[in-house]
Amino acid sequence: MYDRTNKTILITAGPTQEKLDPVRYISNYSSGKMGFALAEAALGLGYEVILVSGPVSLSAPKKAKLINVTSAREMYDAVMTQYKKADILMMVAAVADYRPVKSSKTKIKKKKETLTLKLVKNPDILKALGAKRRANQTLVGFAAETNHHEKHALKKLKEKKCDYIVMNNVARSDIGFQSDNNEVIVFGKNNISYNLRRASKINIAKMILKIVT
Ligand code: C5P
């Protein structure tokens, strides 16, 4: 049996917020529920848990080491500081792909009919871990897709050098973002896949951990 004593899981969760000005930001609908459910399930199995969370309105399990961050760059820095301590890396957060090139120090004023925002790519935390992690660290990515689900998920598995990609269909309102339930397909290397039928996020979390650990 897999020995979980003294093993650590690093989990990212929630959205990131990318500042536009003192009162506005760019973000997404991620609630953090899936990442927090994985943290709870992992603690239940006896793992140490480091939870790097974007802004969410959930309370973290007491036994987790919680690191709160706001932007993608802060999340990147927190993960890079912590990842060496972990045996399993689960990147569940819905990180903003882009951030405003500059955030205004003062509130952006309403002027012309149109306003163009210039955005720049954020660092890809999962991809960076794919390149840096040790061979004995298990790397799990998530893919929130609205179309061509399997194709996109398999592309990510390969390009981000993950051991597993957990794919969920965020076009459906009964699962995924904000919902208490989820239904996922876990793709592993060597063409293995597992269909996890609709269930509560905590039960999906337990099943995912069973597969990847
Ligand atoms: O490419 P995409 O953003 O859809 O990939 C999703 C996966 O990559 C998730 O596991 C997410 O946490 C991770 N990711 C990341 N850093 C980013 C973008 C995505 O860690 N900047």
PDB file of C-alpha atoms and ligand atoms in Angstrom:
ATOM      1  CA  MET A   1       0.000   0.000   0.000  1.00  0.00           C
ATOM      2  CA  TYR A   2       1.113   3.576  -0.724  1.00  0.00           C
ATOM      3  CA  ASP A   3       2.677   5.094   2.415  1.00  0.00           C
ATOM      4  CA  ARG A   4       1.267   8.563   3.043  1.00  0.00           C
ATOM      5  CA  THR A   5       3.138   9.182   6.295  1.00  0.00           C
ATOM      6  CA  ASN A   6       5.162  12.371   6.096  1.00  0.00           C
ATOM      7  CA  LYS A   7       4.090  12.973   2.509  1.00  0.00           C
ATOM      8  CA  THR A   8       3.138  16.465   1.424  1.00  0.00           C
ATOM      9  CA  ILE A   9       0.691  17.659  -1.218  1.00  0.00           C
ATOM     10  CA  LEU A  10       0.891  21.170  -2.605  1.00  0.00           C
ATOM     11  CA  ILE A  11      -2.441  22.363  -4.009  1.00  0.00           C
ATOM     12  CA  THR A  12      -3.277  25.609  -5.788  1.00  0.00           C
ATOM     13  CA  ALA A  13      -6.921  26.678  -5.700  1.00  0.00           C
ATOM     14  CA  GLY A  14      -9.353  29.379  -6.704  1.00  0.00           C
ATOM     15  CA  PRO A  15      -9.050  32.164  -9.243  1.00  0.00           C
ATOM     16  CA  THR A  16      -6.407  34.869  -9.447  1.00  0.00           C
ATOM     17  CA  GLN A  17      -7.206  38.558  -9.635  1.00  0.00           C
ATOM     18  CA  GLU A  18      -5.231  40.783 -11.963  1.00  0.00           C
ATOM     19  CA  LYS A  19      -5.338  44.415 -10.940  1.00  0.00           C
ATOM     20  CA  LEU A  20      -6.508  47.067 -13.414  1.00  0.00           C
ATOM     21  CA  ASP A  21      -6.723  50.034 -11.057  1.00  0.00           C
ATOM     22  CA  PRO A  22      -7.406  50.540  -7.319  1.00  0.00           C
ATOM     23  CA  VAL A  23     -11.054  49.432  -7.699  1.00  0.00           C
ATOM     24  CA  ARG A  24     -11.046  46.914 -10.577  1.00  0.00           C
ATOM     25  CA  TYR A  25      -9.527  43.601 -11.576  1.00  0.00           C
ATOM     26  CA  ILE A  26      -9.740  40.837 -14.200  1.00  0.00           C
ATOM     27  CA  SER A  27     -10.662  37.402 -12.875  1.00  0.00           C
ATOM     28  CA  ASN A  28     -12.838  34.330 -13.515  1.00  0.00           C
ATOM     29  CA  TYR A  29     -15.695  32.347 -11.950  1.00  0.00           C
ATOM     30  CA  SER A  30     -13.584  29.797 -10.052  1.00  0.00           C
ATOM     31  CA  SER A  31     -14.907  29.289  -6.503  1.00  0.00           C
ATOM     32  CA  GLY A  32     -11.967  27.286  -5.149  1.00  0.00           C
ATOM     33  CA  LYS A  33     -14.303  24.441  -4.131  1.00  0.00           C
ATOM     34  CA  MET A  34     -12.466  21.686  -6.023  1.00  0.00           C
ATOM     35  CA  GLY A  35      -9.032  22.644  -4.671  1.00  0.00           C
ATOM     36  CA  PHE A  36     -10.347  22.996  -1.119  1.00  0.00           C
ATOM     37  CA  ALA A  37     -12.129  19.616  -1.401  1.00  0.00           C
ATOM     38  CA  LEU A  38      -8.833  18.038  -2.475  1.00  0.00           C
ATOM     39  CA  ALA A  39      -7.100  19.652   0.508  1.00  0.00           C
ATOM     40  CA  GLU A  40      -9.717  18.235   2.867  1.00  0.00           C
ATOM     41  CA  ALA A  41      -9.607  14.770   1.301  1.00  0.00           C
ATOM     42  CA  ALA A  42      -5.790  14.743   1.386  1.00  0.00           C
ATOM     43  CA  LEU A  43      -5.734  15.706   5.079  1.00  0.00           C
ATOM     44  CA  GLY A  44      -8.231  12.902   5.722  1.00  0.00           C
ATOM     45  CA  LEU A  45      -5.787  10.449   4.147  1.00  0.00           C
ATOM     46  CA  GLY A  46      -2.969  11.654   6.398  1.00  0.00           C
ATOM     47  CA  TYR A  47      -1.054  13.962   4.038  1.00  0.00           C
ATOM     48  CA  GLU A  48       0.495  17.268   5.012  1.00  0.00           C
ATOM     49  CA  VAL A  49      -1.203  19.900   2.855  1.00  0.00           C
ATOM     50  CA  ILE A  50       0.123  23.221   1.591  1.00  0.00           C
ATOM     51  CA  LEU A  51      -2.774  25.151   0.067  1.00  0.00           C
ATOM     52  CA  VAL A  52      -1.925  28.174  -2.090  1.00  0.00           C
ATOM     53  CA  SER A  53      -5.206  29.929  -2.649  1.00  0.00           C
ATOM     54  CA  GLY A  54      -6.378  32.861  -4.705  1.00  0.00           C
ATOM     55  CA  PRO A  55      -9.221  35.031  -3.340  1.00  0.00           C
ATOM     56  CA  VAL A  56     -12.144  32.761  -2.372  1.00  0.00           C
ATOM     57  CA  SER A  57     -14.957  32.926   0.160  1.00  0.00           C
ATOM     58  CA  LEU A  58     -14.297  29.510   1.687  1.00  0.00           C
ATOM     59  CA  SER A  59     -12.630  28.648   4.952  1.00  0.00           C
ATOM     60  CA  ALA A  60      -9.628  26.413   4.571  1.00  0.00           C
ATOM     61  CA  PRO A  61      -9.300  23.147   6.525  1.00  0.00           C
ATOM     62  CA  LYS A  62      -7.580  24.038   9.828  1.00  0.00           C
ATOM     63  CA  LYS A  63      -4.755  21.552   9.434  1.00  0.00           C
ATOM     64  CA  ALA A  64      -3.695  22.850   6.013  1.00  0.00           C
ATOM     65  CA  LYS A  65      -0.835  25.308   5.690  1.00  0.00           C
ATOM     66  CA  LEU A  66      -2.689  28.123   3.933  1.00  0.00           C
ATOM     67  CA  ILE A  67      -0.893  30.685   1.789  1.00  0.00           C
ATOM     68  CA  ASN A  68      -3.186  33.397   0.447  1.00  0.00           C
ATOM     69  CA  VAL A  69      -2.289  35.118  -2.789  1.00  0.00           C
ATOM     70  CA  THR A  70      -4.074  37.501  -5.145  1.00  0.00           C
ATOM     71  CA  SER A  71      -2.396  37.592  -8.546  1.00  0.00           C
ATOM     72  CA  ALA A  72      -0.908  34.907 -10.808  1.00  0.00           C
ATOM     73  CA  ARG A  73       2.563  36.256 -10.197  1.00  0.00           C
ATOM     74  CA  GLU A  74       2.094  35.993  -6.429  1.00  0.00           C
ATOM     75  CA  MET A  75       0.798  32.433  -6.873  1.00  0.00           C
ATOM     76  CA  TYR A  76       3.830  31.598  -9.015  1.00  0.00           C
ATOM     77  CA  ASP A  77       6.223  32.953  -6.361  1.00  0.00           C
ATOM     78  CA  ALA A  78       4.459  31.061  -3.543  1.00  0.00           C
ATOM     79  CA  VAL A  79       4.509  27.776  -5.481  1.00  0.00           C
ATOM     80  CA  MET A  80       8.159  28.164  -6.448  1.00  0.00           C
ATOM     81  CA  THR A  81       9.066  28.747  -2.789  1.00  0.00           C
ATOM     82  CA  GLN A  82       7.109  25.687  -1.600  1.00  0.00           C
ATOM     83  CA  TYR A  83       7.176  23.023  -4.316  1.00  0.00           C
ATOM     84  CA  LYS A  84      10.431  21.315  -3.311  1.00  0.00           C
ATOM     85  CA  LYS A  85       8.847  20.203  -0.018  1.00  0.00           C
ATOM     86  CA  ALA A  86       5.995  18.398  -1.802  1.00  0.00           C
ATOM     87  CA  ASP A  87       5.664  14.837  -3.092  1.00  0.00           C
ATOM     88  CA  ILE A  88       2.519  15.593  -5.087  1.00  0.00           C
ATOM     89  CA  LEU A  89       1.782  18.846  -6.906  1.00  0.00           C
ATOM     90  CA  MET A  90      -1.837  19.536  -7.839  1.00  0.00           C
ATOM     91  CA  MET A  91      -2.419  22.715  -9.820  1.00  0.00           C
ATOM     92  CA  VAL A  92      -6.159  23.209  -9.465  1.00  0.00           C
ATOM     93  CA  ALA A  93      -6.284  27.019  -9.571  1.00  0.00           C
ATOM     94  CA  ALA A  94      -7.892  28.815 -12.500  1.00  0.00           C
ATOM     95  CA  VAL A  95      -4.953  31.129 -13.040  1.00  0.00           C
ATOM     96  CA  ALA A  96      -5.610  34.172 -15.221  1.00  0.00           C
ATOM     97  CA  ASP A  97      -3.737  33.629 -18.470  1.00  0.00           C
ATOM     98  CA  TYR A  98      -3.211  37.366 -18.960  1.00  0.00           C
ATOM     99  CA  ARG A  99      -2.858  40.471 -16.774  1.00  0.00           C
ATOM    100  CA  PRO A 100      -3.042  44.162 -17.673  1.00  0.00           C
ATOM    101  CA  VAL A 101       0.328  45.430 -18.923  1.00  0.00           C
ATOM    102  CA  LYS A 102       0.082  48.167 -16.330  1.00  0.00           C
ATOM    103  CA  SER A 103      -2.276  48.769 -13.478  1.00  0.00           C
ATOM    104  CA  SER A 104      -3.282  52.382 -13.030  1.00  0.00           C
ATOM    105  CA  LYS A 105      -2.462  54.031  -9.691  1.00  0.00           C
ATOM    106  CA  THR A 106      -5.681  56.014  -9.896  1.00  0.00           C
ATOM    107  CA  LYS A 107      -9.182  54.957 -10.968  1.00  0.00           C
ATOM    108  CA  ILE A 108      -9.493  54.741 -14.773  1.00  0.00           C
ATOM    109  CA  LYS A 109     -11.945  57.430 -15.871  1.00  0.00           C
ATOM    110  CA  LYS A 110     -14.818  57.051 -18.279  1.00  0.00           C
ATOM    111  CA  LYS A 111     -13.919  58.961 -21.474  1.00  0.00           C
ATOM    112  CA  LYS A 112     -14.302  57.640 -25.034  1.00  0.00           C
ATOM    113  CA  GLU A 113     -16.904  55.137 -26.311  1.00  0.00           C
ATOM    114  CA  THR A 114     -14.346  52.363 -26.396  1.00  0.00           C
ATOM    115  CA  LEU A 115     -11.485  51.488 -24.098  1.00  0.00           C
ATOM    116  CA  THR A 116      -8.710  49.146 -25.154  1.00  0.00           C
ATOM    117  CA  LEU A 117      -6.887  47.155 -22.514  1.00  0.00           C
ATOM    118  CA  LYS A 118      -3.440  45.801 -23.296  1.00  0.00           C
ATOM    119  CA  LEU A 119      -2.753  42.469 -21.625  1.00  0.00           C
ATOM    120  CA  VAL A 120       0.411  40.442 -21.203  1.00  0.00           C
ATOM    121  CA  LYS A 121       0.788  36.709 -20.555  1.00  0.00           C
ATOM    122  CA  ASN A 122       1.146  35.493 -16.974  1.00  0.00           C
ATOM    123  CA  PRO A 123       3.730  32.881 -16.042  1.00  0.00           C
ATOM    124  CA  ASP A 124       2.368  29.335 -16.425  1.00  0.00           C
ATOM    125  CA  ILE A 125       2.929  27.725 -13.015  1.00  0.00           C
ATOM    126  CA  LEU A 126       2.051  24.196 -14.108  1.00  0.00           C
ATOM    127  CA  LYS A 127       4.322  24.370 -17.144  1.00  0.00           C
ATOM    128  CA  ALA A 128       7.190  25.709 -15.035  1.00  0.00           C
ATOM    129  CA  LEU A 129       6.751  22.797 -12.611  1.00  0.00           C
ATOM    130  CA  GLY A 130       6.693  20.362 -15.540  1.00  0.00           C
ATOM    131  CA  ALA A 131      10.200  21.557 -16.373  1.00  0.00           C
ATOM    132  CA  LYS A 132      11.580  21.898 -12.833  1.00  0.00           C
ATOM    133  CA  ARG A 133      10.086  19.108 -10.721  1.00  0.00           C
ATOM    134  CA  ARG A 134      12.003  16.065  -9.553  1.00  0.00           C
ATOM    135  CA  ALA A 135      11.222  12.724 -11.196  1.00  0.00           C
ATOM    136  CA  ASN A 136       9.759  11.427  -7.914  1.00  0.00           C
ATOM    137  CA  GLN A 137       7.255  14.292  -7.649  1.00  0.00           C
ATOM    138  CA  THR A 138       3.812  13.551  -9.121  1.00  0.00           C
ATOM    139  CA  LEU A 139       2.450  16.465 -11.155  1.00  0.00           C
ATOM    140  CA  VAL A 140      -1.299  16.836 -11.664  1.00  0.00           C
ATOM    141  CA  GLY A 141      -2.854  19.560 -13.796  1.00  0.00           C
ATOM    142  CA  PHE A 142      -6.474  20.511 -14.301  1.00  0.00           C
ATOM    143  CA  ALA A 143      -8.152  21.514 -17.536  1.00  0.00           C
ATOM    144  CA  ALA A 144     -11.388  23.483 -17.521  1.00  0.00           C
ATOM    145  CA  GLU A 145     -12.675  23.194 -21.054  1.00  0.00           C
ATOM    146  CA  THR A 146     -15.803  24.354 -22.878  1.00  0.00           C
ATOM    147  CA  ASN A 147     -15.191  22.477 -26.161  1.00  0.00           C
ATOM    148  CA  HIS A 148     -12.950  19.814 -27.769  1.00  0.00           C
ATOM    149  CA  HIS A 149     -12.447  18.668 -24.186  1.00  0.00           C
ATOM    150  CA  GLU A 150     -10.387  15.566 -24.694  1.00  0.00           C
ATOM    151  CA  LYS A 151      -8.151  17.060 -27.385  1.00  0.00           C
ATOM    152  CA  HIS A 152      -7.308  20.124 -25.254  1.00  0.00           C
ATOM    153  CA  ALA A 153      -6.733  18.033 -22.119  1.00  0.00           C
ATOM    154  CA  LEU A 154      -4.370  15.610 -23.868  1.00  0.00           C
ATOM    155  CA  LYS A 155      -2.444  18.517 -25.404  1.00  0.00           C
ATOM    156  CA  LYS A 156      -1.949  19.973 -21.901  1.00  0.00           C
ATOM    157  CA  LEU A 157      -0.862  16.624 -20.469  1.00  0.00           C
ATOM    158  CA  LYS A 158       1.928  16.488 -23.034  1.00  0.00           C
ATOM    159  CA  GLU A 159       2.938  20.150 -23.276  1.00  0.00           C
ATOM    160  CA  LYS A 160       2.999  20.789 -19.528  1.00  0.00           C
ATOM    161  CA  LYS A 161       4.754  17.451 -18.851  1.00  0.00           C
ATOM    162  CA  CYS A 162       2.178  16.305 -16.283  1.00  0.00           C
ATOM    163  CA  ASP A 163       1.588  12.811 -14.953  1.00  0.00           C
ATOM    164  CA  TYR A 164      -2.171  13.400 -14.942  1.00  0.00           C
ATOM    165  CA  ILE A 165      -4.651  15.954 -16.265  1.00  0.00           C
ATOM    166  CA  VAL A 166      -8.088  16.189 -14.669  1.00  0.00           C
ATOM    167  CA  MET A 167     -10.526  17.499 -17.262  1.00  0.00           C
ATOM    168  CA  ASN A 168     -13.858  19.072 -16.473  1.00  0.00           C
ATOM    169  CA  ASN A 169     -16.478  20.537 -18.723  1.00  0.00           C
ATOM    170  CA  VAL A 170     -17.121  24.080 -17.519  1.00  0.00           C
ATOM    171  CA  ALA A 171     -19.775  24.714 -20.164  1.00  0.00           C
ATOM    172  CA  ARG A 172     -22.197  22.691 -18.008  1.00  0.00           C
ATOM    173  CA  SER A 173     -23.847  24.580 -15.145  1.00  0.00           C
ATOM    174  CA  ASP A 174     -24.576  21.459 -13.036  1.00  0.00           C
ATOM    175  CA  ILE A 175     -20.859  20.729 -12.538  1.00  0.00           C
ATOM    176  CA  GLY A 176     -17.558  22.607 -12.557  1.00  0.00           C
ATOM    177  CA  PHE A 177     -17.097  26.280 -11.595  1.00  0.00           C
ATOM    178  CA  GLN A 178     -19.135  27.374  -8.530  1.00  0.00           C
ATOM    179  CA  SER A 179     -20.995  24.040  -8.294  1.00  0.00           C
ATOM    180  CA  ASP A 180     -20.777  21.643  -5.316  1.00  0.00           C
ATOM    181  CA  ASN A 181     -20.636  18.741  -7.760  1.00  0.00           C
ATOM    182  CA  ASN A 182     -18.258  17.732 -10.469  1.00  0.00           C
ATOM    183  CA  GLU A 183     -17.786  15.110 -13.171  1.00  0.00           C
ATOM    184  CA  VAL A 184     -14.313  14.644 -14.577  1.00  0.00           C
ATOM    185  CA  ILE A 185     -12.127  12.499 -16.752  1.00  0.00           C
ATOM    186  CA  VAL A 186      -8.624  11.870 -15.418  1.00  0.00           C
ATOM    187  CA  PHE A 187      -6.104  11.365 -18.222  1.00  0.00           C
ATOM    188  CA  GLY A 188      -2.813   9.723 -17.327  1.00  0.00           C
ATOM    189  CA  LYS A 189       0.300   9.163 -19.364  1.00  0.00           C
ATOM    190  CA  ASN A 190       0.324   5.959 -21.448  1.00  0.00           C
ATOM    191  CA  ASN A 191      -3.257   6.541 -22.668  1.00  0.00           C
ATOM    192  CA  ILE A 192      -4.924   5.604 -19.397  1.00  0.00           C
ATOM    193  CA  SER A 193      -8.139   7.454 -18.560  1.00  0.00           C
ATOM    194  CA  TYR A 194     -10.708   7.263 -15.773  1.00  0.00           C
ATOM    195  CA  ASN A 195     -14.273   8.573 -16.039  1.00  0.00           C
ATOM    196  CA  LEU A 196     -15.484   9.877 -12.683  1.00  0.00           C
ATOM    197  CA  ARG A 197     -19.249  10.256 -12.895  1.00  0.00           C
ATOM    198  CA  ARG A 198     -21.123  13.197 -11.342  1.00  0.00           C
ATOM    199  CA  ALA A 199     -20.595  13.309  -7.577  1.00  0.00           C
ATOM    200  CA  SER A 200     -19.919  15.836  -4.809  1.00  0.00           C
ATOM    201  CA  LYS A 201     -16.553  17.589  -5.117  1.00  0.00           C
ATOM    202  CA  ILE A 202     -15.362  15.912  -1.911  1.00  0.00           C
ATOM    203  CA  ASN A 203     -16.110  12.464  -3.342  1.00  0.00           C
ATOM    204  CA  ILE A 204     -14.527  13.387  -6.683  1.00  0.00           C
ATOM    205  CA  ALA A 205     -11.486  14.623  -4.705  1.00  0.00           C
ATOM    206  CA  LYS A 206     -11.191  11.282  -2.886  1.00  0.00           C
ATOM    207  CA  MET A 207     -11.392   9.399  -6.195  1.00  0.00           C
ATOM    208  CA  ILE A 208      -8.778  11.646  -7.837  1.00  0.00           C
ATOM    209  CA  LEU A 209      -6.398  11.078  -4.916  1.00  0.00           C
ATOM    210  CA  LYS A 210      -6.907   7.331  -5.178  1.00  0.00           C
ATOM    211  CA  ILE A 211      -5.876   7.476  -8.844  1.00  0.00           C
ATOM    212  CA  VAL A 212      -2.861   9.766  -8.550  1.00  0.00           C
ATOM    213  CA  THR A 213      -1.341   8.466  -5.303  1.00  0.00           C
TER     214      THR A 213
HETATM  215  O1  C5P B   1      -3.623  26.067 -20.185  1.00  0.00           O
HETATM  216  P1  C5P B   1      -4.629  26.119 -19.089  1.00  0.00           P
HETATM  217  O2  C5P B   1      -4.621  27.405 -18.333  1.00  0.00           O
HETATM  218  O3  C5P B   1      -6.011  25.730 -19.475  1.00  0.00           O
HETATM  219  O4  C5P B   1      -4.131  24.951 -18.111  1.00  0.00           O
HETATM  220  C1  C5P B   1      -4.804  24.650 -16.939  1.00  0.00           C
HETATM  221  C2  C5P B   1      -3.859  24.077 -15.946  1.00  0.00           C
HETATM  222  O5  C5P B   1      -2.681  24.865 -15.874  1.00  0.00           O
HETATM  223  C3  C5P B   1      -4.413  24.080 -14.537  1.00  0.00           C
HETATM  224  O6  C5P B   1      -3.844  22.993 -13.844  1.00  0.00           O
HETATM  225  C4  C5P B   1      -3.942  25.408 -13.985  1.00  0.00           C
HETATM  226  O7  C5P B   1      -3.883  25.409 -12.575  1.00  0.00           O
HETATM  227  C5  C5P B   1      -2.562  25.515 -14.614  1.00  0.00           C
HETATM  228  N1  C5P B   1      -2.099  26.884 -14.878  1.00  0.00           N
HETATM  229  C6  C5P B   1      -1.069  27.406 -14.131  1.00  0.00           C
HETATM  230  N2  C5P B   1      -0.598  28.666 -14.407  1.00  0.00           N
HETATM  231  C7  C5P B   1      -1.142  29.394 -15.403  1.00  0.00           C
HETATM  232  C8  C5P B   1      -2.197  28.877 -16.163  1.00  0.00           C
HETATM  233  C9  C5P B   1      -2.660  27.617 -15.865  1.00  0.00           C
HETATM  234  O8  C5P B   1      -0.580  26.731 -13.211  1.00  0.00           O
HETATM  235  N3  C5P B   1      -0.677  30.609 -15.645  1.00  0.00           N
END
